[in-house]
Coordinates of C-alpha atoms in Angstrom, one line a residue:
Chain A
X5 CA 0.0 0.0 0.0
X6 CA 2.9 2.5 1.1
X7 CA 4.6 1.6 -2.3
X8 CA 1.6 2.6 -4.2
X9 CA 1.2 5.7 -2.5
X10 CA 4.7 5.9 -3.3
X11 CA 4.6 5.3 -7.0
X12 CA 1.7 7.8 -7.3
X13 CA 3.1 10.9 -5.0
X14 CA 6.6 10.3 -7.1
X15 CA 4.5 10.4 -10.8
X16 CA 1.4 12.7 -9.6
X17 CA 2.6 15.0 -12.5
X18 CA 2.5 12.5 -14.9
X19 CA -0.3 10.6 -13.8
X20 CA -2.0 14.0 -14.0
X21 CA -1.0 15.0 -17.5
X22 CA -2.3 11.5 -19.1
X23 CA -5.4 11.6 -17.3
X24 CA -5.8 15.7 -18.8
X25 CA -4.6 14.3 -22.1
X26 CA -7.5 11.4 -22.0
X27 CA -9.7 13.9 -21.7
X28 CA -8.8 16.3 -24.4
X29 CA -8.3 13.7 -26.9
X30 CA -11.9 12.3 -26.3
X31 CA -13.3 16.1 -27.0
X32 CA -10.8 16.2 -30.2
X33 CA -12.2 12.7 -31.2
X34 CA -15.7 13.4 -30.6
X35 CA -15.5 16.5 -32.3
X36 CA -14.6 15.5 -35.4
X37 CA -17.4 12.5 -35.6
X38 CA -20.3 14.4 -37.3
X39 CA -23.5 14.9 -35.4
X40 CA -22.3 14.4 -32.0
X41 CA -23.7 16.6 -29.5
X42 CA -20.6 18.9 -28.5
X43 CA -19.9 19.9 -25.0
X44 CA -17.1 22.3 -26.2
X45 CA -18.8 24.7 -27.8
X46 CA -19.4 28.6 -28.7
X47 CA -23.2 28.2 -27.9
X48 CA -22.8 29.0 -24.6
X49 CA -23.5 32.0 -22.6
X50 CA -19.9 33.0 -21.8
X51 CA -18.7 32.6 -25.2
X52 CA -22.0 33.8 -26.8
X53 CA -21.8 36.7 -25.0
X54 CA -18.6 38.1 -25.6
X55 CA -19.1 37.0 -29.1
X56 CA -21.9 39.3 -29.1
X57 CA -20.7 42.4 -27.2
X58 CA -17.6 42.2 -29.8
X59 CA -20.0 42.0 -32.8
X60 CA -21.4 44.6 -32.0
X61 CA -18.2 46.9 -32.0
X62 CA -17.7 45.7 -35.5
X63 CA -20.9 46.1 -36.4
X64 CA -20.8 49.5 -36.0
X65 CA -17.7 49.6 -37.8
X66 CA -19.1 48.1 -40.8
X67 CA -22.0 49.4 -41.0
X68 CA -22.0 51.3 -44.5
X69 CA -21.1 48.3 -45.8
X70 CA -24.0 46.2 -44.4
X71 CA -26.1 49.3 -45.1
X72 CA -24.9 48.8 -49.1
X73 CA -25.9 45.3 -49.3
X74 CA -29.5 45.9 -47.8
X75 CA -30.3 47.9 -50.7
X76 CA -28.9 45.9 -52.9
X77 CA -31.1 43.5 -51.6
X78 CA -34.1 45.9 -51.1
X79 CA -33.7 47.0 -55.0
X80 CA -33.9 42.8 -55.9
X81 CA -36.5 42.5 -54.1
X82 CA -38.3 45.6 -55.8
X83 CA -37.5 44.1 -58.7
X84 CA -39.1 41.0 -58.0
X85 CA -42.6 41.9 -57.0
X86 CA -42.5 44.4 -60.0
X87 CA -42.1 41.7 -62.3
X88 CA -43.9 38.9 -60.7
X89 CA -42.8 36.6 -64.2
X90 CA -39.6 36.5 -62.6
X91 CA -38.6 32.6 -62.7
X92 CA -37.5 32.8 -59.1
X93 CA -40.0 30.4 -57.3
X94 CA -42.4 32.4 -55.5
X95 CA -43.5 30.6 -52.0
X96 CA -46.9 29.6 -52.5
X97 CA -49.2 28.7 -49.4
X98 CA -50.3 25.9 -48.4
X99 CA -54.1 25.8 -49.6
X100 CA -55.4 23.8 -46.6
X101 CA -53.6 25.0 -43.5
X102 CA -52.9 28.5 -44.6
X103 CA -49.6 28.4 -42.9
X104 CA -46.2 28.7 -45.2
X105 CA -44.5 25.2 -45.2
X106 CA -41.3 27.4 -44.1
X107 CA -41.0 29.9 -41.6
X108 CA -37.9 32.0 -41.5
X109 CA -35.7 33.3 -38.5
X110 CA -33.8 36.3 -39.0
X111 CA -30.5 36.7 -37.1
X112 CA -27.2 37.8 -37.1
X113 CA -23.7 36.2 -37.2
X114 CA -21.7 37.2 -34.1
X115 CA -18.6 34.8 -35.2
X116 CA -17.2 33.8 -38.3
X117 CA -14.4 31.4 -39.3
X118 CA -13.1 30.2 -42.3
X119 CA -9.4 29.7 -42.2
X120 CA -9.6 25.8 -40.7
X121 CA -10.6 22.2 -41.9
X122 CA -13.8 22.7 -40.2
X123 CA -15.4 25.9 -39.8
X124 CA -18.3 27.1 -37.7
X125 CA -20.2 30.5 -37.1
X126 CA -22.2 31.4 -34.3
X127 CA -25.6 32.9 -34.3
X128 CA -26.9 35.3 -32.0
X129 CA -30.4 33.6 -31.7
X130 CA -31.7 30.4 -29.8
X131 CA -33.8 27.6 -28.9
X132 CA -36.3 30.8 -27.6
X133 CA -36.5 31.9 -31.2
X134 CA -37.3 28.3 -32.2
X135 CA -34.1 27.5 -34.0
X136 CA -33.3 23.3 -33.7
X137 CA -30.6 21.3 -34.6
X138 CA -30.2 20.2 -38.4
X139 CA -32.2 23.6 -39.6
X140 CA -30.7 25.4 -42.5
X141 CA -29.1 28.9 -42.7
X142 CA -29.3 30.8 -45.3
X143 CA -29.2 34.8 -46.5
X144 CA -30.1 36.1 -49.6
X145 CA -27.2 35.6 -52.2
X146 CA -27.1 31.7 -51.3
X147 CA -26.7 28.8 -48.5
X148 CA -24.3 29.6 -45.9
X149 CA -24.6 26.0 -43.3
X150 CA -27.0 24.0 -41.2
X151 CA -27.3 24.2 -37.7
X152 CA -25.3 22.4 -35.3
X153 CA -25.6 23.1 -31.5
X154 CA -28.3 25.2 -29.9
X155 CA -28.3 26.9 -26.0
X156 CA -31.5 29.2 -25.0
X157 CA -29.8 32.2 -27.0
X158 CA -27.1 31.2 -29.6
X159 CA -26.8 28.7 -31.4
X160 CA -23.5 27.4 -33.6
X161 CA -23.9 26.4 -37.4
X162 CA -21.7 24.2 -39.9
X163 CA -20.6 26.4 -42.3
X164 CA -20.3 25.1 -45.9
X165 CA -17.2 25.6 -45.5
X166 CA -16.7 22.7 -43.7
X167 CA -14.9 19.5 -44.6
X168 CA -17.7 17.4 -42.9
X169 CA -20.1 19.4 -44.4
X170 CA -22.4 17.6 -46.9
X171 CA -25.4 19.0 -48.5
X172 CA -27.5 18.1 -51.6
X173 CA -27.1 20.3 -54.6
X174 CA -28.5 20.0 -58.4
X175 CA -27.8 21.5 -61.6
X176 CA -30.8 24.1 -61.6
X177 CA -30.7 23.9 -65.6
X178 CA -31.1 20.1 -66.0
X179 CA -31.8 18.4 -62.3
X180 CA -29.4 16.2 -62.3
X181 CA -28.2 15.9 -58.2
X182 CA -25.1 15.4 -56.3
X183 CA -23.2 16.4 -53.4
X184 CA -21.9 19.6 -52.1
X185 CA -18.7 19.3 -50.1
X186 CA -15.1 21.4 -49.1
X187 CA -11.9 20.1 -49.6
X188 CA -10.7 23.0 -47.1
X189 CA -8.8 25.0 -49.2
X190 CA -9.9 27.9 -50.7
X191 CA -12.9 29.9 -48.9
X192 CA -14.6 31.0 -52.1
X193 CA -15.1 27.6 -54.0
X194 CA -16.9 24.3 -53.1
X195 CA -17.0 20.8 -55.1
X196 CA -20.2 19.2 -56.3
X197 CA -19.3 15.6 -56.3
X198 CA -21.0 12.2 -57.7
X199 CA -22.8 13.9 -60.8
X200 CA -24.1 11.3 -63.4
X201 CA -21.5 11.9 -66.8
X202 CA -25.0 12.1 -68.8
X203 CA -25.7 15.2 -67.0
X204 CA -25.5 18.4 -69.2
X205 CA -23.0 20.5 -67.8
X206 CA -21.5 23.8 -68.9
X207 CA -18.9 26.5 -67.4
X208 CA -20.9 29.4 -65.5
X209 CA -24.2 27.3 -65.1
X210 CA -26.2 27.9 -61.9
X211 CA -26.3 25.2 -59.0
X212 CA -29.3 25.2 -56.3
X213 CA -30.1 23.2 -53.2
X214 CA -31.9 20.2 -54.2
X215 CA -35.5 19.0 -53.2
X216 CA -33.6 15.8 -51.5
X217 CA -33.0 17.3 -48.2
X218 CA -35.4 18.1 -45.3
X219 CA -33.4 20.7 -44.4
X220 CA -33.2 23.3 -47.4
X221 CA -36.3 23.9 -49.5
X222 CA -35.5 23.3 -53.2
X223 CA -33.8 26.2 -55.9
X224 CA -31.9 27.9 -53.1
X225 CA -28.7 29.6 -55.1
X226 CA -25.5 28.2 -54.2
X227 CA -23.0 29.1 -56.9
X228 CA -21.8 28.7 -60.5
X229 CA -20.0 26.1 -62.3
X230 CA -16.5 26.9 -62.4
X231 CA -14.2 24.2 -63.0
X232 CA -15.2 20.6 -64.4
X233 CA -13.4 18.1 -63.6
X234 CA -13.9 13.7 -64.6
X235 CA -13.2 11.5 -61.4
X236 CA -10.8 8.6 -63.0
X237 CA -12.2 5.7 -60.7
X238 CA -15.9 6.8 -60.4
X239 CA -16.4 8.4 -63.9
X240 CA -18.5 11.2 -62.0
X241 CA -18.2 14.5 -63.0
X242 CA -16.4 16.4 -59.9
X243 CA -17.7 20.5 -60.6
X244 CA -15.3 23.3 -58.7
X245 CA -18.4 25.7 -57.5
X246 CA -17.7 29.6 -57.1
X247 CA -19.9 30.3 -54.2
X248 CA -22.1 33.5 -54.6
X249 CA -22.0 34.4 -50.9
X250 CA -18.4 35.4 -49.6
X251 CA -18.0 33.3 -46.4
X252 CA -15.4 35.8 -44.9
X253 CA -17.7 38.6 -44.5
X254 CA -21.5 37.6 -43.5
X255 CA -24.1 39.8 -41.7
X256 CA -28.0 38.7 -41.5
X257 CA -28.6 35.2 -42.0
X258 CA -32.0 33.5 -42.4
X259 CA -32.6 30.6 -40.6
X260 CA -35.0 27.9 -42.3
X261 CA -37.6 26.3 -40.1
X262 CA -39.4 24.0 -42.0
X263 CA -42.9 22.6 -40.8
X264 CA -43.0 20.0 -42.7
X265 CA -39.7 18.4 -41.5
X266 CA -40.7 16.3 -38.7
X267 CA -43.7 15.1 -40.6
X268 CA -41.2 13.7 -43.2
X269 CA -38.5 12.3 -40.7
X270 CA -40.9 10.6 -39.0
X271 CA -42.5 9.4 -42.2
X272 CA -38.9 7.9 -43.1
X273 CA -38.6 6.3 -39.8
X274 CA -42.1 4.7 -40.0
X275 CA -40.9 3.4 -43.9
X276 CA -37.7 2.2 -42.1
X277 CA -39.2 0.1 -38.9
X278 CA -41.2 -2.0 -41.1
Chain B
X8 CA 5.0 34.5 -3.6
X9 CA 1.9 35.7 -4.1
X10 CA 2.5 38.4 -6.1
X11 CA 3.6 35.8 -8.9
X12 CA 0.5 34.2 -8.8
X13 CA -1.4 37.1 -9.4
X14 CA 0.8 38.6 -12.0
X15 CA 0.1 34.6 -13.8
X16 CA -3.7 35.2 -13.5
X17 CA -3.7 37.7 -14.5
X18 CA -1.6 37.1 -17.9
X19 CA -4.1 34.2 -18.2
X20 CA -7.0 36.5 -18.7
X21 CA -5.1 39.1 -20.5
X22 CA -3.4 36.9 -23.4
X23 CA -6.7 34.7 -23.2
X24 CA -8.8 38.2 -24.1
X25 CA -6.7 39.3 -26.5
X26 CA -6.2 36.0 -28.6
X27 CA -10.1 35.5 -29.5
X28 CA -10.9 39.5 -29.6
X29 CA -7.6 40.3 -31.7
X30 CA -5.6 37.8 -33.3
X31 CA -8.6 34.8 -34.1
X32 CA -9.5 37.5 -36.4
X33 CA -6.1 37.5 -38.3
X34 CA -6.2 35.7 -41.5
X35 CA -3.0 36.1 -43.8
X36 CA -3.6 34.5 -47.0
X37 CA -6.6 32.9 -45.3
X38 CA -4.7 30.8 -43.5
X39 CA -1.9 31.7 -41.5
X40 CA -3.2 32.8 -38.4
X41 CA -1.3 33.2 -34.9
X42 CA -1.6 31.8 -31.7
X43 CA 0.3 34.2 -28.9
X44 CA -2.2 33.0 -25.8
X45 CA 1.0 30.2 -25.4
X46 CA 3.2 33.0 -24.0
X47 CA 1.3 31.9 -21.1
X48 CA 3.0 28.4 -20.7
X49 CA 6.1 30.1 -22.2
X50 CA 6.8 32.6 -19.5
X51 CA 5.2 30.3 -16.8
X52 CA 7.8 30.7 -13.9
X53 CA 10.8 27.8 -14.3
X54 CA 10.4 26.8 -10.6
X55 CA 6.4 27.1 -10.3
X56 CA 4.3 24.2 -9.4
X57 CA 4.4 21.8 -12.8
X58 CA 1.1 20.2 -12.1
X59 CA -0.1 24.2 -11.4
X60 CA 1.1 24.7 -15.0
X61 CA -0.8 21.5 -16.4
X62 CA -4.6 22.2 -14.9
X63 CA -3.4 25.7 -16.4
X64 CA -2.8 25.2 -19.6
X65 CA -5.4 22.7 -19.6
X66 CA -8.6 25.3 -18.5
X67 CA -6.8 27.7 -21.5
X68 CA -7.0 25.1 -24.2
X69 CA -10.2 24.5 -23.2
X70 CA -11.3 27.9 -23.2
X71 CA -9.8 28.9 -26.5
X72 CA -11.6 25.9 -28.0
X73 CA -15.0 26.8 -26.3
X74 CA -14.4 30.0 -28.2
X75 CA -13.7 28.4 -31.6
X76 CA -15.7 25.7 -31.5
X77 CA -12.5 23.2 -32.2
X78 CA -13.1 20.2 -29.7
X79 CA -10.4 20.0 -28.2
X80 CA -7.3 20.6 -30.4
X81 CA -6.1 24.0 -28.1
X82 CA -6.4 21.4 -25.0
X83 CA -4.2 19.2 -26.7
X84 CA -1.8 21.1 -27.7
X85 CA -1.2 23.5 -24.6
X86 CA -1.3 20.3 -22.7
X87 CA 1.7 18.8 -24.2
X88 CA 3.6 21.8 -24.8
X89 CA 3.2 22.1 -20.8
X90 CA 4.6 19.0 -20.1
X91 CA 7.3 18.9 -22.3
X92 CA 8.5 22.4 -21.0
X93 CA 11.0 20.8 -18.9
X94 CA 12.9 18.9 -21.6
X95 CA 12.7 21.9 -23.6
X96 CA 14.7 24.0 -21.2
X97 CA 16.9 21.0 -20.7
X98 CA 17.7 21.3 -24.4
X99 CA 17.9 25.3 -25.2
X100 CA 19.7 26.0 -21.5
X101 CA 21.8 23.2 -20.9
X102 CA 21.1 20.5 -17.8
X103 CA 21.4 22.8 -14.9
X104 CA 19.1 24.9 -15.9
X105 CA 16.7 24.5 -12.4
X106 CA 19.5 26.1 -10.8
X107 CA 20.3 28.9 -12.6
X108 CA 17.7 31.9 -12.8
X109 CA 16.7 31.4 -16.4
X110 CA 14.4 34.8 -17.5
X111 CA 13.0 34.8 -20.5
X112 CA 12.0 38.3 -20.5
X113 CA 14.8 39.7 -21.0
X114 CA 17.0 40.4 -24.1
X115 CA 17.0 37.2 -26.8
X116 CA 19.9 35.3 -26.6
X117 CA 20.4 32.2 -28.8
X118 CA 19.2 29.9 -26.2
X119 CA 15.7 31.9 -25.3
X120 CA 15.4 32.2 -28.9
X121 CA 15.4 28.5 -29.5
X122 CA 13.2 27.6 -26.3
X123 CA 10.6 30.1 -27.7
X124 CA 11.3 28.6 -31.5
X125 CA 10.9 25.1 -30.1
X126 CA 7.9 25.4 -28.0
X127 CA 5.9 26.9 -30.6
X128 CA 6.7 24.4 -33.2
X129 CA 5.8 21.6 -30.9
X130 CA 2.1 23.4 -30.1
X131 CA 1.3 24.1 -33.4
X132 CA 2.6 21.0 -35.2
X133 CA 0.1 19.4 -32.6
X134 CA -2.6 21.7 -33.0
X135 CA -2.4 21.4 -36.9
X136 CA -2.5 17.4 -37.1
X137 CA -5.5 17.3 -34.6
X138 CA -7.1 20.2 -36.4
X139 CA -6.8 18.2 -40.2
X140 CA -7.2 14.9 -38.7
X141 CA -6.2 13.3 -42.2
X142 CA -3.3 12.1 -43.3
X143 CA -4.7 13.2 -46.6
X144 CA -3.6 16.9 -45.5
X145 CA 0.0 16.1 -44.8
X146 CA 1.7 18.9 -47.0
X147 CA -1.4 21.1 -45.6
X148 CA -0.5 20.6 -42.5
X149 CA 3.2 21.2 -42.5
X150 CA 2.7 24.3 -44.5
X151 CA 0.4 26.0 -42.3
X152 CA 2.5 25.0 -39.1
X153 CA 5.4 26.2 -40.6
X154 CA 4.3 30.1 -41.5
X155 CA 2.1 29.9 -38.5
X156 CA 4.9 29.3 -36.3
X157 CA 7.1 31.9 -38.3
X158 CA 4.1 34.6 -37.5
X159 CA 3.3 33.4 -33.5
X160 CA 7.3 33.9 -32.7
X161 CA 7.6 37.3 -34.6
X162 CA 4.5 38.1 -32.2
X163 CA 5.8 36.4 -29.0
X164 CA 9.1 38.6 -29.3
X165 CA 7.8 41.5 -30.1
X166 CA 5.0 41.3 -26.9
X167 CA 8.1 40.5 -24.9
X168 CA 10.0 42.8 -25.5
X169 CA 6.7 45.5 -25.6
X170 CA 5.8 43.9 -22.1
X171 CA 9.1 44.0 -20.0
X172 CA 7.7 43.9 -16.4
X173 CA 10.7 44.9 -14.6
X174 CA 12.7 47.4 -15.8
X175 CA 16.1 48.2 -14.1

């Protein structure tokens, strides 16, 4: 007994780094397994709250710029319900219910990275607001993530650029679907993998978010095609996406609550127990 | 005694503050970004309490990764760096170095240069692997711990020698 008391007092300060080491290599680990509830993360209330006191410093400081894009914005929008032929899809409502089958959340990015492997942004709004895990963010040049963690007040999202990140995408000229993903190197273009080679594709055409997912409504803008590239092995078409949005500098965000979500996940489940 | 420890806490909070207001925001070229919170464990005193300077450095990775949502890569890192510190002094400042009264605040001789060099290196080659997590991103990796480390020690020097706490 005296030995081991020994054997511990003589190693306490190794004994004490492995046992800190154990534990920071689990959080490493279980961060980068997707869709595990994090316990290290920015959507908490000390983080989240200095994110947001120091936002809005720079918010201040940036805000002719922010002021710009809102009319920008403002003006397409103009332009839109002026010329209701417009091809953009117009959200029609639902007939029966009389309720929208998405309901938006405006808020505000209070942190923004984009200069690792996996990147993540933090919003200033919360599980009050009604924002839930696995919702998608958007604003109004294109995607921007899907929502990762939530606390009462922030919430953290998975930005595109993310190398975990995967999100279904389609050529909005011909339909043909595949998967958006990063391969973490340059913050202003993303790769739409696993498109069939009988898909039509051409430099400069448009891709949207695909009606596959729960979590983005079909025909939102991503990007446009700027690089095509034939995968050897697979004989899919790999496409090099220039992203609309600029990921280094976002302001508002949309966040997409869709109502008809859980009626389709649980649909899927049902299809899947029997 | 007590004075030291309060002077440490206070360097804690400071570098901690500064590092996710300032410096998380630097991007060169998109990716080089530096990492000066690890003056901390650098200038932690050479006699202090070592497993004092491991619960440390382990509460400061785990802040800076609550703050950029990275796991628990910082954590890692500082962790290690904080244990190796010993052997690290062993190699810039020779084997006697517990008894000699080694500053590092003071002017940059070869050997502070190379403990500072070689502590840096060590966190951010650590920090980079866990961060990538691929061998995929080999070149990636050593590239970005390479100007990364480059930019932290320009930065660590130059706070050093900004920050001299006592001036004779």
């Amino acid at each position: 007994m005296q030995q081991i008391f020994n054997f511990i007092f003589k190693n306490s300060n190794r004994i004490l780094f492995l046992l800190l080491l154990g534990i920071s290599l689990t959080l490493t680990i279980q961060s980068h397994s997707f869709h595990r509830s994090k316990i290290i993360s920015s959507a908490n209330f000390l983080s989240g709250g200095v994110y947001e006191k120091v936002n809005n410093i720079n918010e201040y400081l940036n805000l002719k710029t922010q002021n710009d894009a809102l009319a920008l914005e403002n003006a397409k929008l103009k332009s839109l319900l002026f010329n209701k032929k417009d091809t953009t899809v117009i959200k029609k409502l639902d007939s029966l219910k009389g309720v929208k089958p998405s309901d938006i959340v405006v808020s505000k990015v209070i942190h923004n990275s984009f200069n690792s492997h996996e990147n993540y942004l933090t919003l200033n709004s919360g599980e009050l607001q009604g924002v839930k895990p696995d919702m998608g963010v958007i604003n109004d040049l294109g995607i921007i993530g899907i929502i990762d963690n939530t606390s009462p007040r922030y919430s953290t999202v998975v930005s595109i650029l993310n190398t975990k990140s995967q999100i279904n995408a389609k050529i909005k000229k011909s339909n043909h679907f595949g998967s958006l993903i990063w391969n973490g190197k340059s913050t202003g273009f993303v790769q739409l993998i696993d498109v069939p080679r009988l898909a039509s594709v051409r430099k400069g055409d448009t891709i949207v978010t695909g009606g596959q997912s729960v979590i983005f409504p079909e025909n939102i803008n991503i990007g446009t095609i700027d690089k095509i590239e034939i995968d050897d092995q697979t004989h899919y078409y790999t496409i090099k996406v220039k992203l609309f949005n600029d990921m280094t500098n976002l302001g508002h965000v949309y966040i997409i609550k869709s109502k008809d979500r859980e009626e389709l996940i649980n649909l899927e489940k049902k299809e899947k127990n029997e | 005694m007590n004075s030291t420890l309060l002077v440490n806490i206070f360097r804690f909070v400071l570098l901690l503050a500064v590092q996710i207001i300032i410096f998380n925001n630097m991007n060169f070229l998109g990716y080089i970004s530096p990492f000066p919170y690890i003056l901390f464990i650098i200038l932690y005193p050479v006699n202090g309490n070592k497993s004092g300077l491991l619960i440390a450095s382990f509460f400061l990775g785990l802040i800076m990764d609550m703050f950029s949502n990275s796991g628990g890569i910082h954590t890692t890192a500082c962790l290690v760096l904080a244990y190796f510190r010993p052997f690290i002094f062993k190699f810039s400042f020779g084997l006697s170095y517990e008894y000699q009264t080694v500053k590092l605040n003071d002017v940059l001789t070869p050997e502070r240069f190379s403990f500072i060099l070689l502590s840096v290196l060590i966190h951010h080659l650590i920090l980079f692997i866990l961060e990538a997590f691929q061998f995929s991103f080999i070149l990636d990796i050593l590239l970005r711990t390479l100007l990364s480390t480059l930019f932290t020690l320009l930065l660590c020097i130059t706070i050093i020698y900004l920050i001299k706490p006592n001036k004779r």
